[in-house]
Amino acid sequence: MSVRILHLADLHLGATFPSMGERGPERTRDFLNAYLRAVEFAASPDHPVDLVVIGGDLFDTHDPEEGLVFQVESSIERLAKANVPVLLVPGTHDAYSYRRSIYRRLRVPAGSHIFSGPTLEPGPLLTVRGETVQTYGIAYDPTVAERPLREFARTGTADYHVGILHAALQDSPTWNIRPSDLPIDRKEIAASGLHYLALGHYHNY
């Protein structure tokens, strides 16, 4: 058996594009429509995925406008009705550490989960077609500079272990990765024992 994950990240919903002039609002709508198409795919009757993970920066700001928040809450509810859990981690743009962070008031249904702690922690233990999936996640916090995988150890005896990080893979000497970017490297990934690591932040595959 394999676990089918729809991995989304850096959707930046609500982003504006002043440099595009009168085409800016159209581009803002493009971002939202792309997200909503992904939701419809995941919730379709043929059940193409088992869970949706969002690796940070779902919103372009920590305090998005309420109409957009309502659309996102409705989309997560749509997935819940299709028995598809959603796991979210706050990113750099929509960080949990803000007093008015959207993640302090975003309503998610039972079965979905927002990771709010500044260290990599276990989340829900899911059952997918008779096998177990242990999840882990971390809320990006700009006041905490650490390597989230350095001290990480997976927990329990689940069949699969899945991590969600809004972090920076140190894979190129030309990238200016700061300690506050939650840096990780391939050795730390290999030592983590994770079967899948869903990343966001640097807009790369």
mmCIF file with all atom_site columns, C-alpha atoms in Angstrom:
data_model
loop_
_atom_site.group_PDB
_atom_site.id
_atom_site.type_symbol
_atom_site.label_atom_id
_atom_site.label_alt_id
_atom_site.label_comp_id
_atom_site.label_asym_id
_atom_site.label_entity_id
_atom_site.label_seq_id
_atom_site.pdbx_PDB_ins_code
_atom_site.Cartn_x
_atom_site.Cartn_y
_atom_site.Cartn_z
_atom_site.occupancy
_atom_site.B_iso_or_equiv
_atom_site.pdbx_formal_charge
_atom_site.auth_seq_id
_atom_site.auth_comp_id
_atom_site.auth_asym_id
_atom_site.auth_atom_id
_atom_site.pdbx_PDB_model_num
ATOM 1   C CA . MET A 1 1   ? 0.000   0.000  0.000   1.00 0.00 ? 1   MET A CA 1
ATOM 2   C CA . SER A 1 2   ? 1.120   3.574  -0.574  1.00 0.00 ? 2   SER A CA 1
ATOM 3   C CA . VAL A 1 3   ? -0.162  6.803  0.954   1.00 0.00 ? 3   VAL A CA 1
ATOM 4   C CA . ARG A 1 4   ? -1.282  9.373  -1.599  1.00 0.00 ? 4   ARG A CA 1
ATOM 5   C CA . ILE A 1 5   ? -0.429  12.899 -0.450  1.00 0.00 ? 5   ILE A CA 1
ATOM 6   C CA . LEU A 1 6   ? -1.433  16.117 -2.175  1.00 0.00 ? 6   LEU A CA 1
ATOM 7   C CA . HIS A 1 7   ? 1.441   18.386 -1.160  1.00 0.00 ? 7   HIS A CA 1
ATOM 8   C CA . LEU A 1 8   ? 0.723   22.111 -1.508  1.00 0.00 ? 8   LEU A CA 1
ATOM 9   C CA . ALA A 1 9   ? 2.862   25.026 -0.335  1.00 0.00 ? 9   ALA A CA 1
ATOM 10  C CA . ASP A 1 10  ? 3.399   28.736 -0.880  1.00 0.00 ? 10  ASP A CA 1
ATOM 11  C CA . LEU A 1 11  ? -0.012  29.385 -2.355  1.00 0.00 ? 11  LEU A CA 1
ATOM 12  C CA . HIS A 1 12  ? 0.185   33.000 -1.124  1.00 0.00 ? 12  HIS A CA 1
ATOM 13  C CA . LEU A 1 13  ? -3.572  33.490 -1.301  1.00 0.00 ? 13  LEU A CA 1
ATOM 14  C CA . GLY A 1 14  ? -4.517  37.156 -1.258  1.00 0.00 ? 14  GLY A CA 1
ATOM 15  C CA . ALA A 1 15  ? -1.217  38.323 -2.743  1.00 0.00 ? 15  ALA A CA 1
ATOM 16  C CA . THR A 1 16  ? -1.472  41.556 -4.721  1.00 0.00 ? 16  THR A CA 1
ATOM 17  C CA . PHE A 1 17  ? 0.626   42.399 -7.752  1.00 0.00 ? 17  PHE A CA 1
ATOM 18  C CA . PRO A 1 18  ? 0.929   46.195 -8.044  1.00 0.00 ? 18  PRO A CA 1
ATOM 19  C CA . SER A 1 19  ? 3.734   45.864 -10.591 1.00 0.00 ? 19  SER A CA 1
ATOM 20  C CA . MET A 1 20  ? 1.228   44.229 -12.976 1.00 0.00 ? 20  MET A CA 1
ATOM 21  C CA . GLY A 1 21  ? -1.024  47.267 -12.986 1.00 0.00 ? 21  GLY A CA 1
ATOM 22  C CA . GLU A 1 22  ? -4.610  46.542 -14.000 1.00 0.00 ? 22  GLU A CA 1
ATOM 23  C CA . ARG A 1 23  ? -3.737  42.844 -14.483 1.00 0.00 ? 23  ARG A CA 1
ATOM 24  C CA . GLY A 1 24  ? -2.832  42.508 -10.789 1.00 0.00 ? 24  GLY A CA 1
ATOM 25  C CA . PRO A 1 25  ? -6.323  41.533 -9.554  1.00 0.00 ? 25  PRO A CA 1
ATOM 26  C CA . GLU A 1 26  ? -6.538  38.892 -12.277 1.00 0.00 ? 26  GLU A CA 1
ATOM 27  C CA . ARG A 1 27  ? -3.308  37.316 -11.017 1.00 0.00 ? 27  ARG A CA 1
ATOM 28  C CA . THR A 1 28  ? -4.646  37.382 -7.452  1.00 0.00 ? 28  THR A CA 1
ATOM 29  C CA . ARG A 1 29  ? -7.684  35.436 -8.660  1.00 0.00 ? 29  ARG A CA 1
ATOM 30  C CA . ASP A 1 30  ? -5.410  32.998 -10.508 1.00 0.00 ? 30  ASP A CA 1
ATOM 31  C CA . PHE A 1 31  ? -3.750  32.018 -7.238  1.00 0.00 ? 31  PHE A CA 1
ATOM 32  C CA . LEU A 1 32  ? -7.081  31.394 -5.517  1.00 0.00 ? 32  LEU A CA 1
ATOM 33  C CA . ASN A 1 33  ? -8.502  29.478 -8.474  1.00 0.00 ? 33  ASN A CA 1
ATOM 34  C CA . ALA A 1 34  ? -5.454  27.215 -8.613  1.00 0.00 ? 34  ALA A CA 1
ATOM 35  C CA . TYR A 1 35  ? -5.939  26.371 -4.939  1.00 0.00 ? 35  TYR A CA 1
ATOM 36  C CA . LEU A 1 36  ? -9.655  25.725 -5.372  1.00 0.00 ? 36  LEU A CA 1
ATOM 37  C CA . ARG A 1 37  ? -8.983  23.431 -8.346  1.00 0.00 ? 37  ARG A CA 1
ATOM 38  C CA . ALA A 1 38  ? -6.564  21.441 -6.182  1.00 0.00 ? 38  ALA A CA 1
ATOM 39  C CA . VAL A 1 39  ? -9.260  21.120 -3.511  1.00 0.00 ? 39  VAL A CA 1
ATOM 40  C CA . GLU A 1 40  ? -11.816 19.906 -6.048  1.00 0.00 ? 40  GLU A CA 1
ATOM 41  C CA . PHE A 1 41  ? -9.334  17.336 -7.321  1.00 0.00 ? 41  PHE A CA 1
ATOM 42  C CA . ALA A 1 42  ? -8.627  16.038 -3.816  1.00 0.00 ? 42  ALA A CA 1
ATOM 43  C CA . ALA A 1 43  ? -12.336 15.897 -2.926  1.00 0.00 ? 43  ALA A CA 1
ATOM 44  C CA . SER A 1 44  ? -13.458 14.222 -6.158  1.00 0.00 ? 44  SER A CA 1
ATOM 45  C CA . PRO A 1 45  ? -15.537 11.025 -5.935  1.00 0.00 ? 45  PRO A CA 1
ATOM 46  C CA . ASP A 1 46  ? -12.742 8.734  -7.164  1.00 0.00 ? 46  ASP A CA 1
ATOM 47  C CA . HIS A 1 47  ? -10.697 9.598  -4.021  1.00 0.00 ? 47  HIS A CA 1
ATOM 48  C CA . PRO A 1 48  ? -7.363  10.358 -5.731  1.00 0.00 ? 48  PRO A CA 1
ATOM 49  C CA . VAL A 1 49  ? -5.553  11.335 -2.491  1.00 0.00 ? 49  VAL A CA 1
ATOM 50  C CA . ASP A 1 50  ? -5.551  10.269 1.153   1.00 0.00 ? 50  ASP A CA 1
ATOM 51  C CA . LEU A 1 51  ? -4.508  13.546 2.764   1.00 0.00 ? 51  LEU A CA 1
ATOM 52  C CA . VAL A 1 52  ? -3.626  17.132 1.915   1.00 0.00 ? 52  VAL A CA 1
ATOM 53  C CA . VAL A 1 53  ? -0.583  18.822 3.446   1.00 0.00 ? 53  VAL A CA 1
ATOM 54  C CA . ILE A 1 54  ? 0.094   22.555 3.149   1.00 0.00 ? 54  ILE A CA 1
ATOM 55  C CA . GLY A 1 55  ? 3.716   23.451 3.847   1.00 0.00 ? 55  GLY A CA 1
ATOM 56  C CA . GLY A 1 56  ? 3.310   27.088 4.867   1.00 0.00 ? 56  GLY A CA 1
ATOM 57  C CA . ASP A 1 57  ? 2.347   30.429 3.320   1.00 0.00 ? 57  ASP A CA 1
ATOM 58  C CA . LEU A 1 58  ? -1.167  29.356 2.452   1.00 0.00 ? 58  LEU A CA 1
ATOM 59  C CA . PHE A 1 59  ? -1.928  33.064 2.834   1.00 0.00 ? 59  PHE A CA 1
ATOM 60  C CA . ASP A 1 60  ? 0.276   35.942 1.701   1.00 0.00 ? 60  ASP A CA 1
ATOM 61  C CA . THR A 1 61  ? -0.232  37.749 4.994   1.00 0.00 ? 61  THR A CA 1
ATOM 62  C CA . HIS A 1 62  ? -0.867  36.764 8.604   1.00 0.00 ? 62  HIS A CA 1
ATOM 63  C CA . ASP A 1 63  ? -4.112  38.782 8.622   1.00 0.00 ? 63  ASP A CA 1
ATOM 64  C CA . PRO A 1 64  ? -5.979  38.149 5.338   1.00 0.00 ? 64  PRO A CA 1
ATOM 65  C CA . GLU A 1 65  ? -9.364  39.632 4.548   1.00 0.00 ? 65  GLU A CA 1
ATOM 66  C CA . GLU A 1 66  ? -12.373 37.785 5.905   1.00 0.00 ? 66  GLU A CA 1
ATOM 67  C CA . GLY A 1 67  ? -13.933 36.859 2.572   1.00 0.00 ? 67  GLY A CA 1
ATOM 68  C CA . LEU A 1 68  ? -10.803 34.952 1.616   1.00 0.00 ? 68  LEU A CA 1
ATOM 69  C CA . VAL A 1 69  ? -10.680 33.280 5.039   1.00 0.00 ? 69  VAL A CA 1
ATOM 70  C CA . PHE A 1 70  ? -14.273 32.116 4.577   1.00 0.00 ? 70  PHE A CA 1
ATOM 71  C CA . GLN A 1 71  ? -13.408 30.578 1.200   1.00 0.00 ? 71  GLN A CA 1
ATOM 72  C CA . VAL A 1 72  ? -10.475 28.692 2.680   1.00 0.00 ? 72  VAL A CA 1
ATOM 73  C CA . GLU A 1 73  ? -12.504 27.452 5.650   1.00 0.00 ? 73  GLU A CA 1
ATOM 74  C CA . SER A 1 74  ? -15.215 26.276 3.258   1.00 0.00 ? 74  SER A CA 1
ATOM 75  C CA . SER A 1 75  ? -12.649 24.454 1.126   1.00 0.00 ? 75  SER A CA 1
ATOM 76  C CA . ILE A 1 76  ? -11.225 22.597 4.120   1.00 0.00 ? 76  ILE A CA 1
ATOM 77  C CA . GLU A 1 77  ? -14.752 21.676 5.169   1.00 0.00 ? 77  GLU A CA 1
ATOM 78  C CA . ARG A 1 78  ? -15.311 20.363 1.636   1.00 0.00 ? 78  ARG A CA 1
ATOM 79  C CA . LEU A 1 79  ? -12.295 18.094 2.031   1.00 0.00 ? 79  LEU A CA 1
ATOM 80  C CA . ALA A 1 80  ? -13.478 16.936 5.467   1.00 0.00 ? 80  ALA A CA 1
ATOM 81  C CA . LYS A 1 81  ? -16.807 15.873 3.983   1.00 0.00 ? 81  LYS A CA 1
ATOM 82  C CA . ALA A 1 82  ? -14.832 13.832 1.435   1.00 0.00 ? 82  ALA A CA 1
ATOM 83  C CA . ASN A 1 83  ? -12.888 12.218 4.346   1.00 0.00 ? 83  ASN A CA 1
ATOM 84  C CA . VAL A 1 84  ? -9.626  13.904 3.321   1.00 0.00 ? 84  VAL A CA 1
ATOM 85  C CA . PRO A 1 85  ? -7.758  15.364 6.324   1.00 0.00 ? 85  PRO A CA 1
ATOM 86  C CA . VAL A 1 86  ? -5.807  18.606 5.893   1.00 0.00 ? 86  VAL A CA 1
ATOM 87  C CA . LEU A 1 87  ? -2.584  19.308 7.787   1.00 0.00 ? 87  LEU A CA 1
ATOM 88  C CA . LEU A 1 88  ? -1.228  22.869 7.800   1.00 0.00 ? 88  LEU A CA 1
ATOM 89  C CA . VAL A 1 89  ? 1.928   24.572 9.046   1.00 0.00 ? 89  VAL A CA 1
ATOM 90  C CA . PRO A 1 90  ? 2.230   28.372 9.238   1.00 0.00 ? 90  PRO A CA 1
ATOM 91  C CA . GLY A 1 91  ? 4.967   29.868 7.064   1.00 0.00 ? 91  GLY A CA 1
ATOM 92  C CA . THR A 1 92  ? 6.966   33.088 6.914   1.00 0.00 ? 92  THR A CA 1
ATOM 93  C CA . HIS A 1 93  ? 4.217   35.265 5.443   1.00 0.00 ? 93  HIS A CA 1
ATOM 94  C CA . ASP A 1 94  ? 1.413   33.908 7.642   1.00 0.00 ? 94  ASP A CA 1
ATOM 95  C CA . ALA A 1 95  ? 3.446   33.086 10.750  1.00 0.00 ? 95  ALA A CA 1
ATOM 96  C CA . TYR A 1 96  ? 1.708   31.910 13.917  1.00 0.00 ? 96  TYR A CA 1
ATOM 97  C CA . SER A 1 97  ? 3.799   34.240 16.089  1.00 0.00 ? 97  SER A CA 1
ATOM 98  C CA . TYR A 1 98  ? 1.819   37.329 15.008  1.00 0.00 ? 98  TYR A CA 1
ATOM 99  C CA . ARG A 1 99  ? -0.784  38.374 17.575  1.00 0.00 ? 99  ARG A CA 1
ATOM 100 C CA . ARG A 1 100 ? -3.439  38.473 14.863  1.00 0.00 ? 100 ARG A CA 1
ATOM 101 C CA . SER A 1 101 ? -2.192  35.414 12.994  1.00 0.00 ? 101 SER A CA 1
ATOM 102 C CA . ILE A 1 102 ? -4.911  33.850 10.889  1.00 0.00 ? 102 ILE A CA 1
ATOM 103 C CA . TYR A 1 103 ? -4.024  30.477 12.384  1.00 0.00 ? 103 TYR A CA 1
ATOM 104 C CA . ARG A 1 104 ? -5.197  31.636 15.796  1.00 0.00 ? 104 ARG A CA 1
ATOM 105 C CA . ARG A 1 105 ? -8.745  31.938 14.449  1.00 0.00 ? 105 ARG A CA 1
ATOM 106 C CA . LEU A 1 106 ? -8.913  29.757 11.329  1.00 0.00 ? 106 LEU A CA 1
ATOM 107 C CA . ARG A 1 107 ? -11.671 27.169 11.833  1.00 0.00 ? 107 ARG A CA 1
ATOM 108 C CA . VAL A 1 108 ? -10.739 23.681 10.719  1.00 0.00 ? 108 VAL A CA 1
ATOM 109 C CA . PRO A 1 109 ? -13.012 20.647 11.075  1.00 0.00 ? 109 PRO A CA 1
ATOM 110 C CA . ALA A 1 110 ? -12.324 17.543 13.125  1.00 0.00 ? 110 ALA A CA 1
ATOM 111 C CA . GLY A 1 111 ? -9.746  15.397 11.391  1.00 0.00 ? 111 GLY A CA 1
ATOM 112 C CA . SER A 1 112 ? -7.697  18.353 10.146  1.00 0.00 ? 112 SER A CA 1
ATOM 113 C CA . HIS A 1 113 ? -4.880  19.976 12.106  1.00 0.00 ? 113 HIS A CA 1
ATOM 114 C CA . ILE A 1 114 ? -2.833  23.187 12.359  1.00 0.00 ? 114 ILE A CA 1
ATOM 115 C CA . PHE A 1 115 ? 0.665   22.800 13.819  1.00 0.00 ? 115 PHE A CA 1
ATOM 116 C CA . SER A 1 116 ? 1.245   25.773 16.130  1.00 0.00 ? 116 SER A CA 1
ATOM 117 C CA . GLY A 1 117 ? 4.396   24.872 18.082  1.00 0.00 ? 117 GLY A CA 1
ATOM 118 C CA . PRO A 1 118 ? 7.833   26.362 17.201  1.00 0.00 ? 118 PRO A CA 1
ATOM 119 C CA . THR A 1 119 ? 9.553   22.963 17.385  1.00 0.00 ? 119 THR A CA 1
ATOM 120 C CA . LEU A 1 120 ? 8.998   19.896 15.245  1.00 0.00 ? 120 LEU A CA 1
ATOM 121 C CA . GLU A 1 121 ? 6.320   17.917 17.071  1.00 0.00 ? 121 GLU A CA 1
ATOM 122 C CA . PRO A 1 122 ? 4.089   14.900 16.472  1.00 0.00 ? 122 PRO A CA 1
ATOM 123 C CA . GLY A 1 123 ? 0.641   15.617 15.104  1.00 0.00 ? 123 GLY A CA 1
ATOM 124 C CA . PRO A 1 124 ? -2.321  13.387 14.324  1.00 0.00 ? 124 PRO A CA 1
ATOM 125 C CA . LEU A 1 125 ? -1.873  9.663  13.886  1.00 0.00 ? 125 LEU A CA 1
ATOM 126 C CA . LEU A 1 126 ? -3.961  8.840  10.830  1.00 0.00 ? 126 LEU A CA 1
ATOM 127 C CA . THR A 1 127 ? -5.262  5.523  9.563   1.00 0.00 ? 127 THR A CA 1
ATOM 128 C CA . VAL A 1 128 ? -5.265  5.124  5.784   1.00 0.00 ? 128 VAL A CA 1
ATOM 129 C CA . ARG A 1 129 ? -6.832  1.965  4.389   1.00 0.00 ? 129 ARG A CA 1
ATOM 130 C CA . GLY A 1 130 ? -5.766  -0.058 7.411   1.00 0.00 ? 130 GLY A CA 1
ATOM 131 C CA . GLU A 1 131 ? -2.251  1.380  7.777   1.00 0.00 ? 131 GLU A CA 1
ATOM 132 C CA . THR A 1 132 ? -1.074  4.130  10.102  1.00 0.00 ? 132 THR A CA 1
ATOM 133 C CA . VAL A 1 133 ? 0.538   7.467  9.262   1.00 0.00 ? 133 VAL A CA 1
ATOM 134 C CA . GLN A 1 134 ? 2.261   9.476  11.991  1.00 0.00 ? 134 GLN A CA 1
ATOM 135 C CA . THR A 1 135 ? 2.496   13.163 11.104  1.00 0.00 ? 135 THR A CA 1
ATOM 136 C CA . TYR A 1 136 ? 4.908   15.836 12.360  1.00 0.00 ? 136 TYR A CA 1
ATOM 137 C CA . GLY A 1 137 ? 5.012   19.589 11.822  1.00 0.00 ? 137 GLY A CA 1
ATOM 138 C CA . ILE A 1 138 ? 6.376   22.908 13.011  1.00 0.00 ? 138 ILE A CA 1
ATOM 139 C CA . ALA A 1 139 ? 5.011   26.455 12.896  1.00 0.00 ? 139 ALA A CA 1
ATOM 140 C CA . TYR A 1 140 ? 7.593   28.821 11.473  1.00 0.00 ? 140 TYR A CA 1
ATOM 141 C CA . ASP A 1 141 ? 8.624   31.320 14.148  1.00 0.00 ? 141 ASP A CA 1
ATOM 142 C CA . PRO A 1 142 ? 11.055  34.110 13.151  1.00 0.00 ? 142 PRO A CA 1
ATOM 143 C CA . THR A 1 143 ? 12.150  34.527 16.783  1.00 0.00 ? 143 THR A CA 1
ATOM 144 C CA . VAL A 1 144 ? 13.398  30.941 16.910  1.00 0.00 ? 144 VAL A CA 1
ATOM 145 C CA . ALA A 1 145 ? 16.583  30.175 14.971  1.00 0.00 ? 145 ALA A CA 1
ATOM 146 C CA . GLU A 1 146 ? 17.163  26.449 14.959  1.00 0.00 ? 146 GLU A CA 1
ATOM 147 C CA . ARG A 1 147 ? 17.713  23.399 12.826  1.00 0.00 ? 147 ARG A CA 1
ATOM 148 C CA . PRO A 1 148 ? 14.367  21.614 13.132  1.00 0.00 ? 148 PRO A CA 1
ATOM 149 C CA . LEU A 1 149 ? 15.664  18.194 12.121  1.00 0.00 ? 149 LEU A CA 1
ATOM 150 C CA . ARG A 1 150 ? 18.863  18.176 14.171  1.00 0.00 ? 150 ARG A CA 1
ATOM 151 C CA . GLU A 1 151 ? 17.312  16.783 17.359  1.00 0.00 ? 151 GLU A CA 1
ATOM 152 C CA . PHE A 1 152 ? 14.302  15.184 15.714  1.00 0.00 ? 152 PHE A CA 1
ATOM 153 C CA . ALA A 1 153 ? 13.384  11.569 16.411  1.00 0.00 ? 153 ALA A CA 1
ATOM 154 C CA . ARG A 1 154 ? 10.272  9.944  15.036  1.00 0.00 ? 154 ARG A CA 1
ATOM 155 C CA . THR A 1 155 ? 7.868   8.467  17.539  1.00 0.00 ? 155 THR A CA 1
ATOM 156 C CA . GLY A 1 156 ? 5.825   5.281  17.737  1.00 0.00 ? 156 GLY A CA 1
ATOM 157 C CA . THR A 1 157 ? 5.583   2.370  15.357  1.00 0.00 ? 157 THR A CA 1
ATOM 158 C CA . ALA A 1 158 ? 3.418   3.774  12.574  1.00 0.00 ? 158 ALA A CA 1
ATOM 159 C CA . ASP A 1 159 ? 3.694   2.313  9.096   1.00 0.00 ? 159 ASP A CA 1
ATOM 160 C CA . TYR A 1 160 ? 4.571   5.720  7.630   1.00 0.00 ? 160 TYR A CA 1
ATOM 161 C CA . HIS A 1 161 ? 6.087   8.904  9.063   1.00 0.00 ? 161 HIS A CA 1
ATOM 162 C CA . VAL A 1 162 ? 5.383   12.233 7.296   1.00 0.00 ? 162 VAL A CA 1
ATOM 163 C CA . GLY A 1 163 ? 6.926   15.598 8.195   1.00 0.00 ? 163 GLY A CA 1
ATOM 164 C CA . ILE A 1 164 ? 5.741   19.075 7.137   1.00 0.00 ? 164 ILE A CA 1
ATOM 165 C CA . LEU A 1 165 ? 8.225   21.970 7.281   1.00 0.00 ? 165 LEU A CA 1
ATOM 166 C CA . HIS A 1 166 ? 8.361   25.521 5.972   1.00 0.00 ? 166 HIS A CA 1
ATOM 167 C CA . ALA A 1 167 ? 12.133  25.313 5.817   1.00 0.00 ? 167 ALA A CA 1
ATOM 168 C CA . ALA A 1 168 ? 15.162  25.823 3.570   1.00 0.00 ? 168 ALA A CA 1
ATOM 169 C CA . LEU A 1 169 ? 17.090  22.893 2.117   1.00 0.00 ? 169 LEU A CA 1
ATOM 170 C CA . GLN A 1 170 ? 20.789  23.784 2.011   1.00 0.00 ? 170 GLN A CA 1
ATOM 171 C CA . ASP A 1 171 ? 21.327  22.459 -1.485  1.00 0.00 ? 171 ASP A CA 1
ATOM 172 C CA . SER A 1 172 ? 23.078  25.312 -3.280  1.00 0.00 ? 172 SER A CA 1
ATOM 173 C CA . PRO A 1 173 ? 26.033  27.440 -2.137  1.00 0.00 ? 173 PRO A CA 1
ATOM 174 C CA . THR A 1 174 ? 24.505  30.408 -3.978  1.00 0.00 ? 174 THR A CA 1
ATOM 175 C CA . TRP A 1 175 ? 21.362  30.533 -1.826  1.00 0.00 ? 175 TRP A CA 1
ATOM 176 C CA . ASN A 1 176 ? 21.590  32.983 1.056   1.00 0.00 ? 176 ASN A CA 1
ATOM 177 C CA . ILE A 1 177 ? 19.959  30.811 3.726   1.00 0.00 ? 177 ILE A CA 1
ATOM 178 C CA . ARG A 1 178 ? 19.704  32.486 7.110   1.00 0.00 ? 178 ARG A CA 1
ATOM 179 C CA . PRO A 1 179 ? 19.411  30.733 10.482  1.00 0.00 ? 179 PRO A CA 1
ATOM 180 C CA . SER A 1 180 ? 15.842  32.064 10.698  1.00 0.00 ? 180 SER A CA 1
ATOM 181 C CA . ASP A 1 181 ? 14.945  30.159 7.504   1.00 0.00 ? 181 ASP A CA 1
ATOM 182 C CA . LEU A 1 182 ? 14.884  26.849 9.448   1.00 0.00 ? 182 LEU A CA 1
ATOM 183 C CA . PRO A 1 183 ? 17.794  25.343 7.493   1.00 0.00 ? 183 PRO A CA 1
ATOM 184 C CA . ILE A 1 184 ? 18.008  21.596 6.912   1.00 0.00 ? 184 ILE A CA 1
ATOM 185 C CA . ASP A 1 185 ? 20.399  19.452 4.913   1.00 0.00 ? 185 ASP A CA 1
ATOM 186 C CA . ARG A 1 186 ? 20.234  16.083 3.202   1.00 0.00 ? 186 ARG A CA 1
ATOM 187 C CA . LYS A 1 187 ? 22.112  14.265 5.991   1.00 0.00 ? 187 LYS A CA 1
ATOM 188 C CA . GLU A 1 188 ? 19.524  15.444 8.517   1.00 0.00 ? 188 GLU A CA 1
ATOM 189 C CA . ILE A 1 189 ? 16.729  14.308 6.226   1.00 0.00 ? 189 ILE A CA 1
ATOM 190 C CA . ALA A 1 190 ? 18.319  10.877 5.786   1.00 0.00 ? 190 ALA A CA 1
ATOM 191 C CA . ALA A 1 191 ? 18.768  10.510 9.554   1.00 0.00 ? 191 ALA A CA 1
ATOM 192 C CA . SER A 1 192 ? 15.201  11.591 10.349  1.00 0.00 ? 192 SER A CA 1
ATOM 193 C CA . GLY A 1 193 ? 13.613  8.286  9.351   1.00 0.00 ? 193 GLY A CA 1
ATOM 194 C CA . LEU A 1 194 ? 10.766  10.145 7.650   1.00 0.00 ? 194 LEU A CA 1
ATOM 195 C CA . HIS A 1 195 ? 9.166   8.459  4.686   1.00 0.00 ? 195 HIS A CA 1
ATOM 196 C CA . TYR A 1 196 ? 8.090   11.795 3.209   1.00 0.00 ? 196 TYR A CA 1
ATOM 197 C CA . LEU A 1 197 ? 9.077   15.377 3.989   1.00 0.00 ? 197 LEU A CA 1
ATOM 198 C CA . ALA A 1 198 ? 6.729   18.063 2.649   1.00 0.00 ? 198 ALA A CA 1
ATOM 199 C CA . LEU A 1 199 ? 8.637   21.311 2.321   1.00 0.00 ? 199 LEU A CA 1
ATOM 200 C CA . GLY A 1 200 ? 7.672   24.890 1.547   1.00 0.00 ? 200 GLY A CA 1
ATOM 201 C CA . HIS A 1 201 ? 9.379   28.293 1.525   1.00 0.00 ? 201 HIS A CA 1
ATOM 202 C CA . TYR A 1 202 ? 11.884  28.322 -1.355  1.00 0.00 ? 202 TYR A CA 1
ATOM 203 C CA . HIS A 1 203 ? 9.410   27.712 -4.204  1.00 0.00 ? 203 HIS A CA 1
ATOM 204 C CA . ASN A 1 204 ? 11.465  24.808 -5.574  1.00 0.00 ? 204 ASN A CA 1
ATOM 205 C CA . TYR A 1 205 ? 10.478  21.188 -6.175  1.00 0.00 ? 205 TYR A CA 1
#
